[in-house]
mmCIF file of C-alpha atoms and ligand atoms in Angstrom:
data_model
loop_
_atom_site.group_PDB
_atom_site.id
_atom_site.type_symbol
_atom_site.label_atom_id
_atom_site.label_comp_id
_atom_site.label_asym_id
_atom_site.label_seq_id
_atom_site.Cartn_x
_atom_site.Cartn_y
_atom_site.Cartn_z
ATOM 1 C CA MET X 1 18.047 33.590 10.793
ATOM 2 C CA LYS X 2 18.842 30.768 12.685
ATOM 3 C CA ARG X 3 17.739 27.028 10.941
ATOM 4 C CA ASN X 4 16.423 25.933 14.173
ATOM 5 C CA SER X 5 14.582 28.744 15.641
ATOM 6 C CA TYR X 6 10.980 27.550 15.166
ATOM 7 C CA LYS X 7 11.785 24.225 16.961
ATOM 8 C CA SER X 8 10.011 25.065 20.260
ATOM 9 C CA VAL X 9 10.965 21.600 21.579
ATOM 10 C CA PRO X 10 14.354 20.210 21.529
ATOM 11 C CA ILE X 11 14.733 16.531 20.863
ATOM 12 C CA GLN X 12 17.537 13.942 21.874
ATOM 13 C CA SER X 13 19.260 13.065 18.822
ATOM 14 C CA SER X 14 18.184 9.454 19.437
ATOM 15 C CA GLU X 15 14.941 10.641 20.199
ATOM 16 C CA ILE X 16 14.091 11.900 15.940
ATOM 17 C CA THR X 17 12.564 9.410 14.020
ATOM 18 C CA PRO X 18 11.403 10.349 10.292
ATOM 19 C CA GLU X 19 8.363 11.399 11.775
ATOM 20 C CA ASN X 20 10.166 14.432 14.018
ATOM 21 C CA ILE X 21 11.662 15.113 10.862
ATOM 22 C CA TYR X 22 8.942 15.129 8.362
ATOM 23 C CA MET X 23 6.682 17.133 11.168
ATOM 24 C CA ASN X 24 9.499 19.635 11.565
ATOM 25 C CA ARG X 25 9.974 20.560 7.681
ATOM 26 C CA ARG X 26 5.966 20.399 7.804
ATOM 27 C CA LEU X 27 6.656 23.136 10.192
ATOM 28 C CA PHE X 28 9.204 24.799 7.927
ATOM 29 C CA MET X 29 7.492 24.899 5.163
ATOM 30 C CA LYS X 30 4.044 25.999 7.129
ATOM 31 C CA ALA X 31 7.057 29.053 8.374
ATOM 32 C CA ALA X 32 7.945 29.905 5.059
ATOM 33 C CA GLY X 33 4.056 29.761 3.550
ATOM 34 C CA THR X 34 3.736 32.608 6.200
ATOM 35 C CA ALA X 35 6.701 34.755 5.649
ATOM 36 C CA GLY X 36 6.512 33.885 2.161
ATOM 37 C CA LEU X 37 9.288 32.162 0.948
ATOM 38 C CA SER X 38 10.928 34.662 -0.153
ATOM 39 C CA THR X 39 11.414 36.989 2.382
ATOM 40 C CA LEU X 40 12.180 33.769 4.561
ATOM 41 C CA LEU X 41 14.887 32.682 2.491
ATOM 42 C CA ALA X 42 16.192 36.058 1.907
ATOM 43 C CA ALA X 43 16.672 36.603 5.769
ATOM 44 C CA CYS X 44 19.126 33.990 5.289
ATOM 45 C CA GLY X 45 21.081 35.183 3.413
ATOM 46 C CA VAL X 46 20.003 32.716 0.512
ATOM 47 C CA GLN X 47 18.681 34.774 -2.625
ATOM 48 C CA PRO X 48 15.392 32.898 -4.180
ATOM 49 C CA SER X 49 17.007 32.409 -7.434
ATOM 50 C CA ASP X 50 19.890 30.635 -5.659
ATOM 51 C CA THR X 51 17.422 27.912 -4.594
ATOM 52 C CA SER X 52 15.358 27.063 -7.615
ATOM 53 C CA GLU X 53 17.680 24.610 -9.717
ATOM 54 C CA THR X 54 17.491 21.039 -8.137
ATOM 55 C CA PRO X 55 14.283 19.594 -6.827
ATOM 56 C CA SER X 56 14.754 17.461 -3.649
ATOM 57 C CA VAL X 57 12.129 15.405 -1.804
ATOM 58 C CA THR X 58 12.931 17.951 0.650
ATOM 59 C CA GLU X 59 11.893 21.056 -0.780
ATOM 60 C CA ILE X 60 8.430 19.913 -2.070
ATOM 61 C CA PRO X 61 5.583 22.345 -1.036
ATOM 62 C CA ALA X 62 3.554 21.046 1.449
ATOM 63 C CA THR X 63 -0.267 20.701 -0.602
ATOM 64 C CA GLY X 64 -3.733 19.470 0.145
ATOM 65 C CA LEU X 65 -3.583 20.356 3.619
ATOM 66 C CA GLU X 66 -2.833 23.107 6.260
ATOM 67 C CA ALA X 67 0.943 22.495 6.584
ATOM 68 C CA GLY X 68 2.327 20.572 9.974
ATOM 69 C CA ALA X 69 -1.262 18.665 9.964
ATOM 70 C CA ALA X 70 0.263 15.367 9.652
ATOM 71 C CA THR X 71 -2.849 13.764 9.633
ATOM 72 C CA ASP X 72 -5.118 13.096 6.329
ATOM 73 C CA GLU X 73 -8.548 15.248 5.983
ATOM 74 C CA LEU X 74 -10.510 13.483 7.689
ATOM 75 C CA GLY X 75 -8.338 14.245 10.737
ATOM 76 C CA ASP X 76 -6.992 10.478 10.548
ATOM 77 C CA PRO X 77 -3.153 10.252 11.986
ATOM 78 C CA LEU X 78 -0.286 9.252 10.124
ATOM 79 C CA THR X 79 0.610 5.594 9.847
ATOM 80 C CA SER X 80 4.571 5.346 12.517
ATOM 81 C CA TYR X 81 7.320 5.137 9.726
ATOM 82 C CA LYS X 82 7.656 2.293 11.210
ATOM 83 C CA ASP X 83 5.066 0.478 10.582
ATOM 84 C CA VAL X 84 4.808 1.801 6.853
ATOM 85 C CA THR X 85 8.202 0.519 6.492
ATOM 86 C CA ASN X 86 8.259 -3.207 8.199
ATOM 87 C CA TYR X 87 4.626 -4.184 7.268
ATOM 88 C CA ASN X 88 3.831 -4.691 3.980
ATOM 89 C CA ASN X 89 3.093 -6.887 1.228
ATOM 90 C CA PHE X 90 5.323 -7.128 -1.425
ATOM 91 C CA TYR X 91 5.120 -10.913 -2.856
ATOM 92 C CA GLU X 92 8.129 -10.323 -5.402
ATOM 93 C CA PHE X 93 10.011 -10.773 -2.040
ATOM 94 C CA THR X 94 7.981 -13.008 0.674
ATOM 95 C CA THR X 95 4.554 -13.795 1.488
ATOM 96 C CA SER X 96 5.597 -12.445 5.099
ATOM 97 C CA LYS X 97 4.496 -8.763 5.931
ATOM 98 C CA THR X 98 7.086 -8.461 8.735
ATOM 99 C CA ASP X 99 10.209 -10.120 6.154
ATOM 100 C CA VAL X 100 9.934 -7.816 3.561
ATOM 101 C CA ALA X 101 12.374 -4.900 5.007
ATOM 102 C CA SER X 102 14.942 -7.336 5.996
ATOM 103 C CA LEU X 103 15.085 -9.892 2.295
ATOM 104 C CA SER X 104 14.774 -6.393 0.329
ATOM 105 C CA LYS X 105 17.400 -4.038 2.189
ATOM 106 C CA ASP X 106 19.921 -4.825 -0.561
ATOM 107 C CA PHE X 107 17.514 -4.420 -3.831
ATOM 108 C CA VAL X 108 19.139 -1.725 -5.907
ATOM 109 C CA SER X 109 16.558 -0.007 -7.716
ATOM 110 C CA SER X 110 18.924 2.733 -9.079
ATOM 111 C CA PRO X 111 19.343 2.815 -12.040
ATOM 112 C CA TRP X 112 16.272 2.478 -13.217
ATOM 113 C CA THR X 113 14.398 3.542 -16.015
ATOM 114 C CA ILE X 114 10.589 2.878 -17.192
ATOM 115 C CA GLU X 115 9.582 2.451 -20.855
ATOM 116 C CA ILE X 116 5.995 3.218 -21.887
ATOM 117 C CA GLY X 117 4.353 2.548 -24.807
ATOM 118 C CA GLY X 118 1.309 0.640 -26.609
ATOM 119 C CA LEU X 119 -1.244 2.849 -28.718
ATOM 120 C CA VAL X 120 0.986 6.610 -27.597
ATOM 121 C CA ASN X 121 2.101 8.711 -30.069
ATOM 122 C CA ASN X 122 5.349 9.235 -28.229
ATOM 123 C CA PRO X 123 6.715 6.050 -27.036
ATOM 124 C CA LYS X 124 9.495 6.836 -24.503
ATOM 125 C CA THR X 125 12.077 5.399 -22.118
ATOM 126 C CA TYR X 126 12.315 7.465 -18.996
ATOM 127 C CA GLY X 127 15.216 7.304 -16.223
ATOM 128 C CA VAL X 128 13.588 7.748 -13.320
ATOM 129 C CA ASP X 129 15.996 11.165 -12.206
ATOM 130 C CA ASP X 130 14.002 12.537 -15.023
ATOM 131 C CA LEU X 131 10.939 11.618 -14.159
ATOM 132 C CA LEU X 132 11.896 13.113 -10.790
ATOM 133 C CA THR X 133 12.954 16.980 -12.273
ATOM 134 C CA ARG X 134 10.618 17.270 -15.218
ATOM 135 C CA PHE X 135 7.638 16.705 -12.894
ATOM 136 C CA THR X 136 6.733 18.968 -9.864
ATOM 137 C CA GLN X 137 7.135 16.499 -6.959
ATOM 138 C CA GLU X 138 4.145 17.331 -4.639
ATOM 139 C CA GLU X 139 2.906 15.461 -1.139
ATOM 140 C CA ARG X 140 -0.430 13.781 -1.139
ATOM 141 C CA ILE X 141 -1.531 12.384 2.305
ATOM 142 C CA TYR X 142 -3.679 9.179 1.641
ATOM 143 C CA ARG X 143 -5.402 5.984 3.393
ATOM 144 C CA LEU X 144 -3.918 2.818 1.540
ATOM 145 C CA ARG X 145 -7.142 -0.131 2.634
ATOM 146 C CA CYS X 146 -5.633 -3.409 1.750
ATOM 147 C CA VAL X 147 -8.618 -6.062 0.708
ATOM 148 C CA GLU X 148 -7.023 -8.399 3.615
ATOM 149 C CA ALA X 149 -9.156 -5.230 5.949
ATOM 150 C CA TRP X 150 -6.293 -3.694 7.397
ATOM 151 C CA SER X 151 -5.051 -0.138 6.183
ATOM 152 C CA MET X 152 -2.660 2.396 6.649
ATOM 153 C CA VAL X 153 -1.871 6.552 6.549
ATOM 154 C CA ILE X 154 1.116 7.047 4.272
ATOM 155 C CA PRO X 155 2.375 10.266 3.353
ATOM 156 C CA TRP X 156 3.782 9.637 -0.301
ATOM 157 C CA THR X 157 5.638 11.928 -2.376
ATOM 158 C CA GLY X 158 4.919 12.282 -6.352
ATOM 159 C CA PHE X 159 3.251 13.195 -9.168
ATOM 160 C CA GLU X 160 -0.257 12.550 -11.309
ATOM 161 C CA LEU X 161 0.274 9.824 -13.617
ATOM 162 C CA ALA X 162 -1.952 12.170 -16.187
ATOM 163 C CA ALA X 163 0.651 14.646 -16.757
ATOM 164 C CA LEU X 164 3.573 11.234 -17.676
ATOM 165 C CA LEU X 165 0.468 9.994 -20.193
ATOM 166 C CA ASP X 166 0.078 13.938 -21.127
ATOM 167 C CA GLU X 167 3.720 13.994 -22.750
ATOM 168 C CA VAL X 168 3.291 9.972 -24.080
ATOM 169 C CA GLU X 169 -0.010 11.312 -25.709
ATOM 170 C CA PRO X 170 -2.507 7.921 -25.437
ATOM 171 C CA LEU X 171 -4.279 7.272 -29.137
ATOM 172 C CA ALA X 172 -8.131 7.726 -29.446
ATOM 173 C CA SER X 173 -8.006 3.903 -29.018
ATOM 174 C CA ALA X 174 -6.338 3.919 -26.101
ATOM 175 C CA LYS X 175 -8.663 2.478 -23.359
ATOM 176 C CA TYR X 176 -6.702 1.323 -20.398
ATOM 177 C CA VAL X 177 -3.697 1.161 -19.143
ATOM 178 C CA ALA X 178 -1.416 -1.791 -17.699
ATOM 179 C CA PHE X 179 1.736 -1.399 -15.624
ATOM 180 C CA THR X 180 4.239 -4.258 -15.066
ATOM 181 C CA SER X 181 6.884 -5.037 -12.336
ATOM 182 C CA LEU X 182 10.594 -5.461 -12.208
ATOM 183 C CA LEU X 183 11.297 -9.073 -12.908
ATOM 184 C CA ASP X 184 14.389 -10.272 -11.204
ATOM 185 C CA PRO X 185 14.480 -13.982 -9.823
ATOM 186 C CA ASP X 186 17.871 -12.932 -8.342
ATOM 187 C CA GLN X 187 16.689 -10.126 -6.329
ATOM 188 C CA MET X 188 13.359 -11.075 -5.164
ATOM 189 C CA PRO X 189 13.370 -14.770 -3.836
ATOM 190 C CA GLY X 190 9.915 -14.916 -3.859
ATOM 191 C CA GLN X 191 10.125 -14.903 -8.253
ATOM 192 C CA ASN X 192 11.403 -18.126 -7.450
ATOM 193 C CA SER X 193 7.627 -19.084 -6.183
ATOM 194 C CA ALA X 194 5.975 -21.104 -9.346
ATOM 195 C CA PHE X 195 2.828 -20.438 -8.035
ATOM 196 C CA TYR X 196 2.634 -16.603 -8.886
ATOM 197 C CA PRO X 197 2.209 -15.634 -12.925
ATOM 198 C CA TRP X 198 5.318 -13.263 -12.260
ATOM 199 C CA PRO X 199 5.532 -10.587 -12.999
ATOM 200 C CA TYR X 200 3.281 -8.677 -10.866
ATOM 201 C CA THR X 201 0.791 -6.753 -13.516
ATOM 202 C CA GLU X 202 -1.939 -4.439 -12.466
ATOM 203 C CA GLY X 203 -4.423 -1.642 -15.439
ATOM 204 C CA LEU X 204 -6.664 1.014 -15.345
ATOM 205 C CA ARG X 205 -9.272 2.252 -17.252
ATOM 206 C CA LEU X 206 -7.662 5.156 -19.129
ATOM 207 C CA ASP X 207 -10.323 7.619 -16.821
ATOM 208 C CA GLU X 208 -8.909 6.249 -13.470
ATOM 209 C CA ALA X 209 -5.459 6.417 -14.590
ATOM 210 C CA TYR X 210 -5.828 9.993 -15.863
ATOM 211 C CA HIS X 211 -7.983 10.775 -12.317
ATOM 212 C CA ASP X 212 -6.291 13.367 -10.196
ATOM 213 C CA LEU X 213 -5.732 11.121 -6.969
ATOM 214 C CA THR X 214 -3.831 9.099 -9.316
ATOM 215 C CA ILE X 215 0.137 9.099 -8.483
ATOM 216 C CA LEU X 216 3.047 7.926 -9.177
ATOM 217 C CA ALA X 217 4.630 8.127 -5.790
ATOM 218 C CA THR X 218 8.541 8.556 -5.531
ATOM 219 C CA GLY X 219 8.796 8.167 -2.370
ATOM 220 C CA LEU X 220 7.308 9.299 1.259
ATOM 221 C CA TYR X 221 7.762 10.781 4.468
ATOM 222 C CA GLY X 222 9.997 13.296 2.570
ATOM 223 C CA LYS X 223 12.389 10.118 1.598
ATOM 224 C CA PRO X 224 13.070 8.163 -1.381
ATOM 225 C CA MET X 225 10.984 5.287 -1.903
ATOM 226 C CA PRO X 226 12.063 2.535 0.189
ATOM 227 C CA ALA X 227 12.787 -0.811 -0.760
ATOM 228 C CA PRO X 228 9.567 -2.490 0.836
ATOM 229 C CA ASN X 229 7.317 -0.011 -0.363
ATOM 230 C CA GLY X 230 8.020 0.011 -4.232
ATOM 231 C CA ALA X 231 11.268 1.601 -4.939
ATOM 232 C CA PRO X 232 11.695 3.805 -6.979
ATOM 233 C CA ILE X 233 8.512 4.459 -8.018
ATOM 234 C CA ARG X 234 4.885 2.803 -7.600
ATOM 235 C CA LEU X 235 1.159 3.513 -8.511
ATOM 236 C CA VAL X 236 -1.239 4.970 -5.350
ATOM 237 C CA VAL X 237 -4.980 4.310 -6.231
ATOM 238 C CA PRO X 238 -6.142 5.450 -2.640
ATOM 239 C CA TRP X 239 -10.162 4.541 -3.570
ATOM 240 C CA LYS X 240 -8.597 1.224 -4.816
ATOM 241 C CA TYR X 241 -7.668 -1.771 -2.466
ATOM 242 C CA GLY X 242 -4.323 -2.020 -2.340
ATOM 243 C CA PHE X 243 -2.844 -4.433 -4.570
ATOM 244 C CA LYS X 244 -4.042 -2.308 -7.294
ATOM 245 C CA SER X 245 -1.056 0.057 -6.477
ATOM 246 C CA ILE X 246 1.483 -1.815 -7.972
ATOM 247 C CA LYS X 247 4.792 -1.520 -6.671
ATOM 248 C CA SER X 248 9.155 -1.451 -8.839
ATOM 249 C CA ILE X 249 7.205 -0.516 -12.153
ATOM 250 C CA VAL X 250 9.316 -0.632 -15.034
ATOM 251 C CA LYS X 251 7.154 -0.532 -18.572
ATOM 252 C CA ILE X 252 3.849 1.579 -18.575
ATOM 253 C CA GLY X 253 1.581 0.609 -21.916
ATOM 254 C CA LEU X 254 -1.509 1.362 -23.633
ATOM 255 C CA THR X 255 -4.180 -1.079 -24.044
ATOM 256 C CA ASP X 256 -7.593 -1.283 -26.030
ATOM 257 C CA THR X 257 -8.455 -4.102 -24.008
ATOM 258 C CA GLN X 258 -8.610 -4.515 -20.355
ATOM 259 C CA PRO X 259 -5.220 -6.084 -19.285
ATOM 260 C CA ALA X 260 -4.578 -8.672 -17.263
ATOM 261 C CA THR X 261 -3.553 -8.864 -14.131
ATOM 262 C CA LEU X 262 -1.774 -10.926 -11.242
ATOM 263 C CA TRP X 263 -4.265 -11.064 -9.138
ATOM 264 C CA ASN X 264 -7.094 -11.128 -10.881
ATOM 265 C CA THR X 265 -5.545 -14.155 -13.431
ATOM 266 C CA ILE X 266 -4.781 -16.137 -10.120
ATOM 267 C CA SER X 267 -8.610 -15.821 -8.363
ATOM 268 C CA PRO X 268 -11.139 -13.598 -10.658
ATOM 269 C CA ARG X 269 -13.826 -13.925 -8.354
ATOM 270 C CA GLU X 270 -12.137 -12.589 -5.606
ATOM 271 C CA TYR X 271 -10.098 -9.902 -7.181
ATOM 272 C CA GLY X 272 -11.889 -7.512 -9.790
ATOM 273 C CA PHE X 273 -10.444 -5.948 -12.095
ATOM 274 C CA TYR X 274 -11.819 -2.694 -10.751
ATOM 275 C CA SER X 275 -11.540 -4.155 -6.776
ATOM 276 C CA ASN X 276 -13.190 0.133 -5.655
ATOM 277 C CA VAL X 277 -13.174 -0.493 -1.788
ATOM 278 C CA ASN X 278 -16.602 -0.883 -1.192
ATOM 279 C CA PRO X 279 -17.850 -2.061 2.753
ATOM 280 C CA GLU X 280 -21.083 -3.468 0.618
ATOM 281 C CA VAL X 281 -19.377 -5.951 -1.317
ATOM 282 C CA ASN X 282 -17.516 -8.700 0.380
ATOM 283 C CA HIS X 283 -14.588 -10.748 -0.076
ATOM 284 C CA PRO X 284 -15.959 -14.459 -0.870
ATOM 285 C CA ARG X 285 -14.030 -15.565 2.529
ATOM 286 C CA TRP X 286 -14.037 -12.257 4.899
ATOM 287 C CA SER X 287 -16.015 -9.322 5.054
ATOM 288 C CA GLN X 288 -15.238 -5.889 4.099
ATOM 289 C CA ALA X 289 -16.954 -3.664 6.076
ATOM 290 C CA THR X 290 -14.621 -2.648 8.854
ATOM 291 C CA GLU X 291 -10.866 -2.643 9.138
ATOM 292 C CA ARG X 292 -7.611 -2.762 11.383
ATOM 293 C CA ARG X 293 -5.551 0.476 11.308
ATOM 294 C CA ILE X 294 -2.638 -0.850 11.236
ATOM 295 C CA GLY X 295 -1.188 1.100 14.745
ATOM 296 C CA GLU X 296 -4.546 1.279 16.722
ATOM 297 C CA THR X 297 -6.380 -1.385 18.636
ATOM 298 C CA GLY X 298 -10.252 -1.883 17.640
ATOM 299 C CA ARG X 299 -11.638 -1.828 13.909
ATOM 300 C CA ARG X 300 -12.492 1.164 12.175
ATOM 301 C CA GLU X 301 -16.067 1.683 9.553
ATOM 302 C CA THR X 302 -14.580 1.105 6.578
ATOM 303 C CA LEU X 303 -14.942 4.090 3.562
ATOM 304 C CA MET X 304 -16.848 3.491 0.235
ATOM 305 C CA PHE X 305 -14.117 4.409 -2.534
ATOM 306 C CA ASN X 306 -12.095 4.439 1.103
ATOM 307 C CA GLY X 307 -13.467 7.815 2.129
ATOM 308 C CA TYR X 308 -12.659 9.233 -1.693
ATOM 309 C CA THR X 309 -16.700 9.217 -2.999
ATOM 310 C CA GLU X 310 -17.031 12.887 -3.723
ATOM 311 C CA GLU X 311 -13.756 12.421 -6.453
ATOM 312 C CA VAL X 312 -14.223 9.459 -7.827
ATOM 313 C CA ALA X 313 -18.314 8.342 -7.959
ATOM 314 C CA ASP X 314 -18.808 10.071 -11.829
ATOM 315 C CA LEU X 315 -16.526 8.075 -13.099
ATOM 316 C CA TYR X 316 -18.418 4.729 -12.427
ATOM 317 C CA ALA X 317 -22.117 6.742 -12.929
ATOM 318 C CA GLY X 318 -24.578 4.186 -14.064
ATOM 319 C CA MET X 319 -22.362 1.015 -13.381
ATOM 320 C CA SER X 320 -23.184 -2.162 -11.074
ATOM 321 C CA LEU X 321 -20.200 -1.823 -8.473
ATOM 322 C CA THR X 322 -21.678 -5.320 -7.346
ATOM 323 C CA SER X 323 -21.372 -6.929 -11.188
ATOM 324 C CA ASN X 324 -18.260 -4.910 -11.682
ATOM 325 C CA TYR X 325 -16.194 -5.504 -8.506
HETATM 326 N N1 MTE N 1 4.345 -5.353 -7.513
HETATM 327 C C1 MTE N 1 3.741 -5.289 -6.392
HETATM 328 N N2 MTE N 1 3.348 -4.336 -5.680
HETATM 329 C C2 MTE N 1 2.155 -4.696 -4.917
HETATM 330 C C3 MTE N 1 1.901 -5.881 -4.196
HETATM 331 C C4 MTE N 1 3.061 -6.803 -4.297
HETATM 332 O O1 MTE N 1 2.951 -7.887 -3.739
HETATM 333 N N3 MTE N 1 3.752 -6.775 -5.419
HETATM 334 N N4 MTE N 1 1.429 -5.524 -3.282
HETATM 335 C C5 MTE N 1 0.129 -5.257 -3.041
HETATM 336 C C6 MTE N 1 -0.425 -5.188 -1.949
HETATM 337 S S1 MTE N 1 -2.170 -5.914 -1.866
HETATM 338 C C7 MTE N 1 -0.963 -3.622 -1.458
HETATM 339 S S2 MTE N 1 -1.724 -3.738 0.401
HETATM 340 C C8 MTE N 1 -0.078 -2.618 -1.159
HETATM 341 C C9 MTE N 1 0.886 -2.522 -0.087
HETATM 342 O O2 MTE N 1 1.891 -1.637 0.016
HETATM 343 P P1 MTE N 1 3.005 -0.382 1.107
HETATM 344 O O3 MTE N 1 3.259 -2.108 1.512
HETATM 345 O O4 MTE N 1 3.470 0.534 0.798
HETATM 346 O O5 MTE N 1 1.840 -0.384 2.391
HETATM 347 O O6 MTE N 1 1.323 -3.049 -2.448
HETATM 348 C C10 MTE N 1 0.691 -3.359 -3.851
HETATM 349 N N5 MTE N 1 1.327 -3.555 -4.847
HETATM 350 MO MO1 MO N 2 -2.876 -5.622 0.109
#
């Protein structure tokens, strides 16, 4: 079988973008799903057993969506790779969204380890390469809604945080999960600003951390995580404002009290611990009712829990979302 037989429209090499590659991979996975993966591999002269050893981001199964669709489950198109990787909040580098990409281009994110400890039975330090093989990497297309009222749709790859928590076995006394980003002012010039209490920290309630929408993302658009997006591994919690989705994580700790977080420490009135996306609770300085989708003109209505109400509302049953903002 010719590998490119599913490609109906020839593309000039100059026009090949990360989106083309990503779309073609999705179409390939769709074809594989229809024919049965083993049939397809056999037709290519490759035995299925030959292919199972090395998981890589180019072989991940497309999940949750019609393969090749390249929209989220609401039908919203993906934000372009260029926008996803060139319009970033990553204050360790700079507060200028359009300068993160250039300032992070030499960022060294390999080798990299994550230490997991605190109130657990099995504290452990993992190399990121180990996490990539230990846990099946799957694709998740999520909306990301920044507290500043802009948003994107991003095709992440990663694995559920729950799988990692299960391995370290939280103690019954563990109630929260605390996350810490890399502290390295030599590589991250923004950390020379004394205004921010570095390193960047975030936290979740244990049940939020165990929710199956909560992932540790190791890539996007089928590629390893780009530096501006939090190489090599970052949290993604799609129903919360973007700042909860902490980048370039080096440490995860289970605690019995609500952990301090960078934004909540700076301005507790503006950035609550929960920070669930909520169009009815405005930021003290701006409305949260609408948002600008990057790459689109005009504004969209902001959806409760960023459109994930069905999945997450139970987490907050009986809780005031106004006082617990
Ligand atoms: N360590 C760290 N994580 C961070 C940030 C940051 O400045 N430092 N910015 C947050 C904010 S405000 C947003 S909106 C998202 C942006 O993620 P993206 O650049 O991948 O779209 O990352 C979040 N995670
Ligand atoms: Mo944000």
